[in-house]
mmCIF file of C-alpha atoms in Angstrom:
data_model
loop_
_atom_site.group_PDB
_atom_site.id
_atom_site.type_symbol
_atom_site.label_atom_id
_atom_site.label_comp_id
_atom_site.label_asym_id
_atom_site.label_seq_id
_atom_site.Cartn_x
_atom_site.Cartn_y
_atom_site.Cartn_z
ATOM 1 C CA MET W 1 -21.618 -7.187 26.701
ATOM 2 C CA SER W 2 -18.056 -6.322 25.663
ATOM 3 C CA LYS W 3 -16.279 -8.393 23.017
ATOM 4 C CA ASN W 4 -13.670 -9.874 25.339
ATOM 5 C CA LYS W 5 -16.279 -10.687 27.987
ATOM 6 C CA ALA W 6 -18.443 -12.561 25.477
ATOM 7 C CA ARG W 7 -15.429 -14.416 24.094
ATOM 8 C CA SER W 8 -14.028 -15.325 27.506
ATOM 9 C CA LYS W 9 -17.392 -16.685 28.683
ATOM 10 C CA ALA W 10 -17.799 -18.778 25.531
ATOM 11 C CA LEU W 11 -14.259 -20.183 25.812
ATOM 12 C CA HIS W 12 -14.680 -20.795 29.531
ATOM 13 C CA GLN W 13 -17.828 -22.795 28.806
ATOM 14 C CA THR W 14 -15.890 -24.886 26.270
ATOM 15 C CA PHE W 15 -13.172 -25.596 28.838
ATOM 16 C CA SER W 16 -15.838 -26.658 31.328
ATOM 17 C CA GLU W 17 -17.172 -29.155 28.801
ATOM 18 C CA ILE W 18 -13.686 -30.507 27.990
ATOM 19 C CA ILE W 19 -12.656 -30.695 31.674
ATOM 20 C CA PRO W 20 -15.850 -31.322 33.654
ATOM 21 C CA GLU W 21 -13.803 -32.324 36.739
ATOM 22 C CA MET W 22 -12.077 -28.896 36.969
ATOM 23 C CA ASP W 23 -12.279 -27.595 40.537
ATOM 24 C CA LYS W 24 -14.063 -24.340 41.268
ATOM 25 C CA ALA W 25 -10.946 -22.358 42.199
ATOM 26 C CA LEU W 26 -9.178 -23.226 38.941
ATOM 27 C CA ASN W 27 -12.406 -22.622 37.053
ATOM 28 C CA LYS W 28 -12.673 -19.103 38.433
ATOM 29 C CA GLN W 29 -8.984 -18.336 37.799
ATOM 30 C CA LEU W 30 -9.313 -19.534 34.210
ATOM 31 C CA LEU W 31 -12.191 -17.156 33.516
ATOM 32 C CA GLU W 32 -10.197 -14.255 34.955
ATOM 33 C CA VAL W 33 -7.117 -14.877 32.789
ATOM 34 C CA LEU W 34 -9.228 -15.457 29.674
ATOM 35 C CA MET W 35 -10.756 -12.012 30.201
ATOM 36 C CA LYS W 36 -7.279 -10.472 29.925
ATOM 37 C CA TYR W 37 -6.332 -12.132 26.638
ATOM 38 C CA THR W 38 -9.487 -12.188 24.524
ATOM 39 C CA GLU W 39 -9.710 -8.521 23.575
ATOM 40 C CA ARG W 40 -7.408 -8.975 20.580
ATOM 41 C CA ASP W 41 -7.916 -11.357 17.643
ATOM 42 C CA ASN W 42 -5.256 -13.854 18.569
ATOM 43 C CA GLU W 43 -4.388 -17.456 19.324
ATOM 44 C CA LEU W 44 -3.291 -18.661 22.750
ATOM 45 C CA ILE W 45 -1.675 -21.556 24.551
ATOM 46 C CA VAL W 46 -3.426 -22.197 27.846
ATOM 47 C CA ILE W 47 -1.394 -24.194 30.378
ATOM 48 C CA LEU W 48 -3.230 -25.737 33.297
ATOM 49 C CA ASN W 49 -1.336 -27.180 36.275
ATOM 50 C CA GLU W 50 -1.176 -27.094 40.064
ATOM 51 C CA ASP W 51 -0.017 -23.457 39.930
ATOM 52 C CA GLY W 52 -3.196 -22.416 38.158
ATOM 53 C CA PRO W 53 -3.856 -21.340 34.567
ATOM 54 C CA ASN W 54 -1.150 -19.628 32.502
ATOM 55 C CA ILE W 55 -1.572 -18.121 29.057
ATOM 56 C CA ILE W 56 1.006 -17.435 26.355
ATOM 57 C CA GLU W 57 0.035 -15.441 23.258
ATOM 58 C CA LEU W 58 0.992 -17.088 19.995
ATOM 59 C CA LYS W 59 2.587 -15.323 17.023
ATOM 60 C CA SER W 60 3.731 -12.492 19.236
ATOM 61 C CA LEU W 61 7.541 -12.831 19.397
ATOM 62 C CA LYS W 62 7.311 -14.400 22.838
ATOM 63 C CA PRO W 63 10.432 -16.481 23.510
ATOM 64 C CA VAL W 64 10.048 -20.253 23.434
ATOM 65 C CA SER W 65 11.712 -20.311 26.863
ATOM 66 C CA LEU W 66 8.408 -19.077 28.308
ATOM 67 C CA LEU W 67 7.012 -22.548 27.748
ATOM 68 C CA ALA W 68 9.770 -24.132 29.823
ATOM 69 C CA GLU W 69 9.172 -21.606 32.599
ATOM 70 C CA LYS W 70 5.535 -22.699 32.828
ATOM 71 C CA LEU W 71 6.361 -26.404 32.579
ATOM 72 C CA SER W 72 5.506 -28.828 35.347
ATOM 73 C CA ALA W 73 4.940 -32.568 35.664
ATOM 74 C CA TYR W 74 1.169 -32.217 35.689
ATOM 75 C CA SER W 75 0.726 -29.556 33.011
ATOM 76 C CA SER W 76 -1.905 -29.879 30.320
ATOM 77 C CA TYR W 77 -1.852 -27.731 27.180
ATOM 78 C CA TYR W 78 -4.645 -26.256 25.078
ATOM 79 C CA HIS W 79 -4.565 -24.353 21.811
ATOM 80 C CA VAL W 80 -7.203 -21.606 21.833
ATOM 81 C CA ASP W 81 -8.432 -19.647 18.814
ATOM 82 C CA VAL W 82 -9.980 -16.482 20.212
ATOM 83 C CA VAL W 83 -11.771 -15.551 16.971
ATOM 84 C CA GLU W 84 -13.215 -18.972 16.135
ATOM 85 C CA LEU W 85 -13.805 -19.757 19.833
ATOM 86 C CA VAL W 86 -12.166 -23.166 19.445
ATOM 87 C CA VAL W 87 -10.296 -25.029 22.197
ATOM 88 C CA LYS W 88 -8.107 -28.025 21.323
ATOM 89 C CA LYS W 89 -6.010 -30.104 23.704
ATOM 90 C CA ILE W 90 -2.385 -30.549 22.583
ATOM 91 C CA ASP W 91 0.834 -32.020 23.995
ATOM 92 C CA PHE W 92 4.063 -30.242 24.929
ATOM 93 C CA GLU W 93 5.576 -30.847 21.492
ATOM 94 C CA GLY W 94 2.530 -29.297 19.828
ATOM 95 C CA ALA W 95 2.721 -26.284 22.140
ATOM 96 C CA TYR W 96 6.431 -25.911 21.382
ATOM 97 C CA LYS W 97 5.829 -25.899 17.618
ATOM 98 C CA LEU W 98 3.006 -23.376 17.913
ATOM 99 C CA LEU W 99 5.094 -21.060 20.052
ATOM 100 C CA LYS W 100 7.891 -21.103 17.459
ATOM 101 C CA ALA W 101 5.535 -19.708 14.801
ATOM 102 C CA SER W 102 6.294 -16.145 13.750
ATOM 103 C CA PRO W 103 3.713 -13.383 14.203
ATOM 104 C CA ASP W 104 1.473 -12.706 11.231
ATOM 105 C CA VAL W 105 2.319 -9.349 9.685
ATOM 106 C CA PRO W 106 -0.998 -7.634 8.835
ATOM 107 C CA LEU W 107 -1.762 -6.308 5.377
ATOM 108 C CA PHE W 108 -1.320 -2.564 4.981
ATOM 109 C CA LYS W 109 -2.561 -0.094 2.393
ATOM 110 C CA SER W 110 0.389 2.262 2.669
ATOM 111 C CA LEU W 111 4.023 2.456 3.744
ATOM 112 C CA ASN W 112 3.057 4.889 6.498
ATOM 113 C CA GLU W 113 0.757 2.295 8.071
ATOM 114 C CA LEU W 114 3.488 -0.356 7.955
ATOM 115 C CA ASP W 115 6.089 1.997 9.434
ATOM 116 C CA LYS W 116 3.725 2.893 12.284
ATOM 117 C CA TYR W 117 3.135 -0.812 12.975
ATOM 118 C CA LEU W 118 6.896 -1.438 13.025
ATOM 119 C CA VAL W 119 7.593 1.305 15.545
ATOM 120 C CA GLU W 120 4.834 -0.020 17.833
ATOM 121 C CA GLU W 121 5.984 -3.657 17.588
ATOM 122 C CA PHE W 122 9.655 -2.814 18.151
ATOM 123 C CA GLU W 123 8.733 -0.867 21.292
ATOM 124 C CA LYS W 124 6.289 -3.535 22.466
ATOM 125 C CA TYR W 125 8.872 -6.341 22.363
ATOM 126 C CA GLY W 126 11.920 -4.244 23.266
ATOM 127 C CA LEU W 127 13.615 -4.902 19.934
ATOM 128 C CA ASN W 128 15.206 -1.454 19.668
ATOM 129 C CA SER W 129 18.032 -2.519 21.982
ATOM 130 C CA PHE W 130 19.536 -4.836 19.344
ATOM 131 C CA LEU W 131 17.624 -4.207 16.103
ATOM 132 C CA ASP W 132 17.113 -1.055 14.005
ATOM 133 C CA VAL W 133 13.554 -0.196 13.017
ATOM 134 C CA ASP W 134 14.870 2.111 10.270
ATOM 135 C CA ASN W 135 17.221 -0.495 8.790
ATOM 136 C CA LEU W 136 15.435 -3.789 8.268
ATOM 137 C CA ASP W 137 18.319 -5.400 6.377
ATOM 138 C CA TYR W 138 20.546 -4.797 9.397
ATOM 139 C CA SER W 139 17.801 -6.139 11.686
ATOM 140 C CA LEU W 140 17.542 -9.305 9.592
ATOM 141 C CA GLU W 141 21.308 -9.762 9.773
ATOM 142 C CA LYS W 142 21.267 -9.385 13.580
ATOM 143 C CA ALA W 143 18.350 -11.819 13.902
ATOM 144 C CA SER W 144 20.370 -14.320 11.848
ATOM 145 C CA GLU W 145 23.391 -13.836 14.122
ATOM 146 C CA LEU W 146 21.142 -14.548 17.119
ATOM 147 C CA LYS W 147 19.828 -17.653 15.320
ATOM 148 C CA ASN W 148 16.320 -16.624 16.285
ATOM 149 C CA GLU W 149 14.224 -18.372 13.647
ATOM 150 C CA GLN W 150 11.008 -16.727 14.803
ATOM 151 C CA LEU W 151 12.516 -13.250 14.560
ATOM 152 C CA ILE W 152 14.198 -14.030 11.215
ATOM 153 C CA ASN W 153 10.889 -15.086 9.652
ATOM 154 C CA TRP W 154 9.073 -12.063 11.075
ATOM 155 C CA VAL W 155 11.614 -9.508 9.814
ATOM 156 C CA SER W 156 11.796 -11.278 6.432
ATOM 157 C CA ASP W 157 8.013 -11.095 6.090
ATOM 158 C CA ILE W 158 8.066 -7.375 6.914
ATOM 159 C CA ILE W 159 10.799 -6.741 4.322
ATOM 160 C CA CYS W 160 8.755 -8.552 1.646
ATOM 161 C CA LYS W 161 5.608 -6.586 2.474
ATOM 162 C CA ARG W 162 7.561 -3.323 2.508
ATOM 163 C CA GLU W 163 9.041 -4.046 -0.920
ATOM 164 C CA LYS W 164 5.563 -4.798 -2.275
ATOM 165 C CA LEU W 165 4.145 -1.544 -0.863
ATOM 166 C CA THR W 166 7.100 0.391 -2.323
ATOM 167 C CA LEU W 167 6.435 -1.172 -5.728
ATOM 168 C CA ARG W 168 2.753 -0.274 -5.527
ATOM 169 C CA LYS W 169 3.654 3.310 -4.694
ATOM 170 C CA ARG W 170 6.048 3.477 -7.675
ATOM 171 C CA PHE W 171 3.347 1.993 -9.899
ATOM 172 C CA ASP W 172 0.790 4.558 -8.722
ATOM 173 C CA VAL W 173 3.228 7.413 -9.443
ATOM 174 C CA ALA W 174 4.010 5.944 -12.877
ATOM 175 C CA VAL W 175 0.307 5.723 -13.774
ATOM 176 C CA LYS W 176 -0.094 9.452 -13.094
ATOM 177 C CA ALA W 177 3.132 10.548 -14.812
ATOM 178 C CA HIS W 178 3.326 12.356 -18.173
ATOM 179 C CA TYR W 179 4.842 10.563 -21.176
ATOM 180 C CA GLU W 180 5.912 11.680 -24.631
ATOM 181 C CA ASN W 181 3.947 8.873 -26.246
ATOM 182 C CA VAL W 182 2.255 5.560 -25.573
ATOM 183 C CA GLU W 183 5.467 3.588 -26.129
ATOM 184 C CA LYS W 184 7.206 5.535 -23.365
ATOM 185 C CA MET W 185 4.276 4.707 -21.093
ATOM 186 C CA TYR W 186 4.522 0.997 -21.947
ATOM 187 C CA ASP W 187 8.279 1.020 -21.272
ATOM 188 C CA THR W 188 7.707 2.417 -17.776
ATOM 189 C CA ILE W 189 4.479 0.708 -16.693
ATOM 190 C CA ARG W 190 4.992 -2.850 -17.947
ATOM 191 C CA PRO W 191 8.234 -3.602 -16.016
ATOM 192 C CA LEU W 192 6.494 -2.496 -12.798
ATOM 193 C CA MET W 193 3.506 -4.703 -13.613
ATOM 194 C CA LYS W 194 5.879 -7.641 -14.047
ATOM 195 C CA LYS W 195 7.481 -6.991 -10.648
ATOM 196 C CA LEU W 196 3.985 -6.938 -9.127
ATOM 197 C CA GLY W 197 3.436 -10.466 -10.417
ATOM 198 C CA PHE W 198 1.368 -9.698 -13.512
ATOM 199 C CA PRO W 199 0.992 -12.756 -15.818
ATOM 200 C CA GLU W 200 3.774 -12.852 -18.410
ATOM 201 C CA ASP W 201 1.469 -14.142 -21.168
ATOM 202 C CA LEU W 202 -0.744 -11.043 -20.891
ATOM 203 C CA MET W 203 2.069 -8.508 -20.851
ATOM 204 C CA THR W 204 1.957 -7.635 -24.577
ATOM 205 C CA HIS W 205 -1.763 -6.834 -24.603
ATOM 206 C CA THR W 206 -2.815 -3.202 -24.769
ATOM 207 C CA PHE W 207 -4.335 -1.712 -21.638
ATOM 208 C CA SER W 208 -7.653 -1.380 -23.461
ATOM 209 C CA GLU W 209 -7.616 -5.112 -24.149
ATOM 210 C CA LEU W 210 -6.670 -5.896 -20.557
ATOM 211 C CA SER W 211 -9.575 -3.825 -19.232
ATOM 212 C CA VAL W 212 -12.039 -6.530 -20.363
ATOM 213 C CA PHE W 213 -9.993 -9.477 -19.036
ATOM 214 C CA GLU W 214 -10.715 -11.441 -15.859
ATOM 215 C CA THR W 215 -8.583 -9.789 -13.151
ATOM 216 C CA LYS W 216 -8.441 -12.724 -10.733
ATOM 217 C CA GLY W 217 -4.908 -13.147 -9.426
ATOM 218 C CA TRP W 218 -3.765 -9.647 -10.404
ATOM 219 C CA ASP W 219 -2.243 -7.384 -7.790
ATOM 220 C CA HIS W 220 -4.786 -4.924 -6.392
ATOM 221 C CA ALA W 221 -2.675 -1.955 -7.524
ATOM 222 C CA ILE W 222 -2.998 -3.113 -11.150
ATOM 223 C CA LYS W 223 -6.688 -4.008 -10.877
ATOM 224 C CA SER W 224 -7.581 -0.579 -9.552
ATOM 225 C CA LYS W 225 -5.639 1.304 -12.245
ATOM 226 C CA ILE W 226 -6.277 -0.692 -15.431
ATOM 227 C CA GLU W 227 -9.268 1.470 -16.484
ATOM 228 C CA THR W 228 -7.211 4.619 -15.997
ATOM 229 C CA LEU W 229 -4.354 3.137 -18.018
ATOM 230 C CA ALA W 230 -6.754 2.163 -20.814
ATOM 231 C CA LYS W 231 -8.121 5.730 -20.993
ATOM 232 C CA ARG W 232 -4.644 7.255 -21.029
ATOM 233 C CA GLU W 233 -3.536 4.792 -23.689
ATOM 234 C CA THR W 234 -6.521 5.712 -25.881
ATOM 235 C CA GLN W 235 -5.757 9.411 -25.442
ATOM 236 C CA TYR W 236 -2.105 8.946 -26.420
ATOM 237 C CA LEU W 237 -3.102 6.922 -29.494
ATOM 238 C CA ASP W 238 -5.690 9.565 -30.498
ATOM 239 C CA ASP W 239 -3.125 12.326 -30.065
ATOM 240 C CA ALA W 240 -0.635 10.361 -32.165
ATOM 241 C CA ALA W 241 -3.231 9.834 -34.929
ATOM 242 C CA LYS W 242 -4.102 13.554 -34.959
ATOM 243 C CA ALA W 243 -0.424 14.490 -35.055
ATOM 244 C CA GLU W 244 0.106 12.157 -38.023
ATOM 245 C CA ASN W 245 -2.866 13.693 -39.862
ATOM 246 C CA ARG W 246 -1.468 17.176 -39.261
ATOM 247 C CA ARG W 247 1.901 16.042 -40.544
ATOM 248 C CA LEU W 248 0.364 14.644 -43.741
ATOM 249 C CA VAL W 249 -1.667 17.820 -44.354
ATOM 250 C CA THR W 250 1.384 20.009 -43.750
ATOM 251 C CA GLU W 251 3.499 17.858 -46.040
ATOM 252 C CA LYS W 252 0.873 18.033 -48.804
ATOM 253 C CA LEU W 253 0.595 21.807 -48.442
ATOM 254 C CA GLU W 254 4.350 22.241 -48.596
ATOM 255 C CA ASN W 255 4.507 20.127 -51.760
ATOM 256 C CA SER W 256 1.758 22.235 -53.330
ATOM 257 C CA LEU W 257 3.567 25.460 -52.521
ATOM 258 C CA ALA W 258 6.773 24.091 -53.958
ATOM 259 C CA ILE W 259 5.055 23.499 -57.342
ATOM 260 C CA ALA W 260 2.765 26.565 -57.395
ATOM 261 C CA PRO W 261 5.242 29.447 -58.263
ATOM 262 C CA THR W 262 5.815 28.346 -61.921
ATOM 263 C CA LYS W 263 2.163 28.589 -62.868
ATOM 264 C CA PRO W 264 1.524 32.148 -61.650
ATOM 265 C CA THR W 265 4.587 33.318 -63.622
ATOM 266 C CA ARG W 266 3.215 31.960 -66.889
ATOM 267 C CA ASN W 267 -0.253 33.356 -66.165
ATOM 268 C CA TRP W 268 1.182 36.811 -65.397
ATOM 269 C CA LEU W 269 3.188 36.925 -68.582
ATOM 270 C CA HIS W 270 0.155 35.847 -70.561
ATOM 271 C CA ILE W 271 -2.029 38.525 -68.954
ATOM 272 C CA ALA W 272 0.693 41.159 -69.388
ATOM 273 C CA GLY W 273 1.003 40.310 -73.083
ATOM 274 C CA ILE W 274 -2.733 40.635 -73.643
ATOM 275 C CA ALA W 275 -2.803 43.904 -71.738
ATOM 276 C CA CYS W 276 0.054 45.255 -73.810
ATOM 277 C CA LEU W 277 -1.726 44.250 -77.032
ATOM 278 C CA VAL W 278 -4.949 45.913 -75.849
ATOM 279 C CA VAL W 279 -3.119 49.141 -75.027
ATOM 280 C CA CYS W 280 -1.310 49.205 -78.352
ATOM 281 C CA THR W 281 -4.535 48.543 -80.231
ATOM 282 C CA PHE W 282 -6.316 51.263 -78.301
ATOM 283 C CA MET W 283 -3.550 53.759 -79.031
ATOM 284 C CA TYR W 284 -3.505 52.816 -82.704
ATOM 285 C CA VAL W 285 -7.252 53.232 -83.023
ATOM 286 C CA THR W 286 -7.210 56.487 -81.109
ATOM 287 C CA ASN W 287 -4.403 57.996 -83.191
ATOM 288 C CA LYS W 288 -6.046 56.917 -86.405
ATOM 289 C CA PHE W 289 -9.328 58.678 -85.731
ATOM 290 C CA ILE W 290 -7.991 61.848 -84.142
#
């Protein structure tokens, strides 16, 4: 059995229990319309009246005026959660408030995924005629001019999620970048961590220290890279320690060489004097016995 068929049958059964007096014709029509709207994970407003069942998808940028179009003196309203398979009777005011809610913007792993979603949603709701998918700030300004609260909240949510994804991308690039030393790495990485909501009181800890901390509440981008940062930090510190040792050895050697030339001069003169004495003695002895 397909997902939407199973969902529609379960919801239809719930409606039958809530409205046992529903006539057969309306009952059949309700099952048919439920089949059309239960494929996606969504919430619905179901309107039942003498014209039959009508369904409006929630959180989908549908205009509130749709509710007025479906309105009649004998309408009854139901809030349906397709995922939880819950049906709840509501009044017109409740339906109006639900329909004003902005669509939930899904979570995305990359900017490419978000951009693809935007293009699809703009085409789906015909937003390209007055908004610009490539300029969200302009789109937010136009939504404000139209005084469309639902659209304002939706575009604002997208802008926030886009900024967060952009920050995560910058952070990922910064983690992989080359630095002259560990301080340069701190100066680049820590400000990005702060923008990603990292706790201020932990900011001065080394990455090695942070790698053993509880990561609850940290942004996923930081959680997934803290081990890498700790390893890079250790490598930079090791390199710095080795460089300092080399500097000390070189400095000591240079000091030794600066002192060394005076001693060989004295030793050479001493050896030369002895050699001269030996030669003179040898010549004296040789001449004496010839």
